């Protein structure tokens, strides 16, 4: 494992392991060794579900059970976990067998998602639950902020797109204007432009959050018109 890549990854993750064996096991796929991350993945899956469930329960006191379930599912599903893992560049530090390596396993959503859950399990064993919870909430902060209000399952980008489609208008164009700051604390600057030249800009700790912010401004303008 490349020490420089590992060091950079741990900075992005925001956690340094006391027990490096736990860390290495979490980053090892079953194709590479008999000492792999599947047991840690099992543990991390449960911990992630608990932390996210508790968080959305507190954040949305008026949401029904069904709404809470849909919100939780949107956060802990494989695609979301793989997106987070990609943002962390987790694939750069995975230990894969030669077959998985050749077939691009370091980019496969299932492998990335499982490894992220394994890391959550490893952090819990290494540092305890409060520390593990802090790491999870930091990793999911943007996505928790972007959850739709109770009663709607659609975020600002989705609502804007559907409003334009309903009016038979072209979809918005999102443009990345710049990225600022260190790798572990970046700010993304995005512009959203509509067919008529209307524009708004958004900033956030991820491109996704910046786009949501920009879309929200234009959506409110359309709703007021």
XYZ file of C-alpha atoms in Angstrom:
225
model
C 0.000 0.000 0.000
C 1.428 3.366 -1.038
C 2.151 5.312 2.212
C 1.523 8.691 0.576
C -1.840 7.607 -0.828
C -2.784 6.087 2.519
C -1.806 9.224 4.423
C -3.830 11.421 2.073
C -6.819 9.091 2.354
C -6.749 9.129 6.153
C -6.707 12.939 6.115
C -9.810 12.930 3.927
C -11.424 10.334 6.178
C -10.615 12.434 9.218
C -9.490 9.565 11.408
C -6.139 8.013 12.346
C -6.169 4.444 13.603
C -4.404 3.376 16.766
C -4.647 -0.253 15.649
C -3.333 -0.262 12.088
C -4.255 -3.936 11.711
C -7.936 -2.978 11.927
C -7.396 -0.302 9.294
C -5.602 -2.675 6.938
C -8.231 -5.385 7.384
C -11.009 -2.908 6.574
C -9.215 -2.031 3.347
C -8.665 -5.640 2.270
C -11.098 -7.343 -0.116
C -11.714 -11.080 0.157
C -10.018 -11.570 -3.218
C -6.702 -10.476 -1.706
C -6.488 -12.338 1.596
C -8.248 -14.691 3.991
C -8.046 -11.830 6.488
C -10.550 -9.602 4.712
C -13.134 -6.959 5.571
C -16.448 -8.850 5.472
C -16.897 -9.174 9.246
C -16.075 -5.486 9.693
C -18.515 -4.670 6.905
C -21.249 -6.534 8.813
C -20.521 -4.492 11.926
C -20.224 -1.198 10.050
C -23.534 -1.740 8.281
C -25.318 -2.024 11.623
C -23.525 0.988 13.094
C -24.230 3.131 10.039
C -27.904 2.213 10.131
C -28.109 3.102 13.819
C -26.375 6.487 13.480
C -28.368 7.555 10.424
C -31.680 6.324 11.861
C -31.113 8.210 15.097
C -30.094 11.365 13.249
C -33.086 11.557 10.902
C -35.457 10.655 13.762
C -34.216 13.719 15.642
C -34.104 16.005 12.607
C -37.600 15.231 11.343
C -39.944 15.027 14.355
C -43.046 15.283 12.148
C -42.033 12.676 9.557
C -43.978 9.432 9.350
C -42.373 6.021 9.631
C -42.565 5.619 5.864
C -40.890 8.977 5.224
C -38.142 8.184 7.722
C -37.590 4.801 6.096
C -37.266 6.358 2.641
C -34.814 8.969 3.905
C -32.695 6.335 5.630
C -32.727 4.120 2.548
C -31.540 7.001 0.360
C -28.534 7.546 2.631
C -27.391 3.995 3.362
C -27.957 2.467 -0.081
C -25.007 1.097 -2.034
C -24.949 3.944 -4.573
C -24.689 6.633 -1.884
C -21.960 4.764 -0.027
C -20.034 4.258 -3.256
C -20.317 7.989 -4.033
C -18.899 8.822 -0.605
C -16.119 6.288 -1.053
C -15.274 7.814 -4.429
C -15.152 11.303 -2.923
C -12.716 9.936 -0.324
C -10.729 8.232 -3.115
C -11.016 5.019 -1.143
C -10.326 2.930 -4.246
C -6.743 4.200 -4.253
C -5.963 2.380 -0.999
C -7.958 -0.837 -1.365
C -6.082 -4.127 -1.277
C -7.557 -6.292 -4.037
C -6.608 -9.610 -5.567
C -5.063 -9.550 -9.030
C -8.306 -10.600 -10.730
C -10.371 -7.841 -9.107
C -7.607 -5.349 -9.756
C -7.502 -6.153 -13.462
C -11.297 -6.003 -13.781
C -11.480 -2.554 -12.172
C -12.713 -3.660 -8.757
C -11.378 -0.476 -7.177
C -14.165 1.363 -9.051
C -16.961 -1.159 -8.448
C -19.784 0.308 -6.376
C -20.371 -2.835 -4.311
C -16.698 -3.136 -3.337
C -16.399 0.564 -2.491
C -19.602 0.575 -0.449
C -18.602 -2.553 1.466
C -15.157 -1.145 2.227
C -16.635 2.085 3.571
C -18.913 0.113 5.899
C -15.906 -1.966 6.983
C -14.009 1.220 7.824
C -16.928 2.401 9.949
C -16.827 -0.899 11.821
C -13.058 -0.627 12.250
C -13.301 2.939 13.570
C -15.859 1.791 16.151
C -13.585 -1.007 17.378
C -10.547 1.273 17.377
C -11.991 4.445 18.868
C -15.385 3.671 20.376
C -18.924 4.610 19.444
C -18.844 8.406 20.049
C -15.841 8.799 17.746
C -17.390 6.494 15.141
C -20.628 8.495 15.256
C -18.724 11.757 14.741
C -16.955 10.375 11.682
C -20.204 9.085 10.165
C -22.023 12.356 10.747
C -19.160 14.328 9.233
C -19.068 12.083 6.162
C -22.832 12.332 5.692
C -23.204 15.993 6.703
C -23.934 17.311 3.201
C -26.378 14.554 2.395
C -28.202 14.964 5.690
C -28.576 18.683 5.008
C -29.948 17.954 1.546
C -32.691 15.613 2.699
C -36.099 16.854 1.540
C -38.598 18.159 4.057
C -41.050 15.664 5.485
C -43.904 15.160 3.056
C -41.722 15.398 -0.052
C -39.116 12.970 -1.289
C -37.651 15.372 -3.846
C -34.647 17.636 -3.458
C -34.253 21.040 -5.115
C -32.481 19.725 -8.236
C -35.189 17.132 -8.818
C -37.997 19.623 -8.252
C -36.397 22.146 -10.618
C -35.913 19.514 -13.304
C -39.510 18.311 -13.015
C -40.859 21.872 -13.115
C -38.947 22.544 -16.345
C -39.989 19.249 -17.888
C -43.602 19.962 -16.982
C -43.359 23.270 -18.846
C -41.602 21.530 -21.785
C -38.479 23.615 -21.241
C -34.803 22.587 -21.526
C -33.090 21.204 -18.453
C -30.746 23.433 -16.415
C -27.021 23.552 -17.062
C -24.677 23.168 -14.071
C -21.154 24.521 -14.378
C -18.309 24.146 -11.895
C -16.724 27.584 -11.514
C -14.015 26.631 -9.083
C -12.827 24.505 -6.191
C -11.069 26.123 -3.259
C -9.277 25.005 -0.106
C -7.395 21.932 1.052
C -8.392 18.446 -0.076
C -10.081 17.645 3.258
C -11.997 20.951 3.468
C -12.830 22.036 -0.056
C -15.472 24.524 -1.156
C -17.140 24.026 -4.529
C -18.515 26.985 -6.514
C -21.217 26.138 -9.071
C -23.425 28.096 -11.473
C -26.858 26.936 -12.617
C -28.230 28.438 -15.852
C -31.731 28.130 -17.307
C -32.840 28.344 -20.938
C -33.854 32.013 -20.588
C -30.481 33.072 -19.212
C -31.542 33.084 -15.572
C -28.638 32.129 -13.351
C -27.833 31.402 -9.753
C -24.703 30.319 -7.959
C -24.150 27.975 -5.075
C -21.299 27.062 -2.785
C -20.833 23.998 -0.644
C -18.439 21.438 0.734
C -19.280 19.151 -2.207
C -20.267 19.776 -5.805
C -23.577 18.089 -5.085
C -24.378 20.499 -2.255
C -23.357 23.533 -4.315
C -25.631 22.418 -7.173
C -28.514 21.900 -4.767
C -28.048 25.399 -3.387
C -27.995 26.945 -6.862
C -31.049 24.937 -7.946
C -32.951 25.972 -4.823
C -32.537 29.679 -5.651
C -33.885 29.276 -9.196
C -36.692 27.011 -8.036
C -37.896 29.663 -5.583
C -37.738 32.304 -8.332
C -39.879 30.123 -10.593
C -42.382 29.483 -7.822
C -42.719 33.219 -7.145
C -43.199 34.111 -10.829
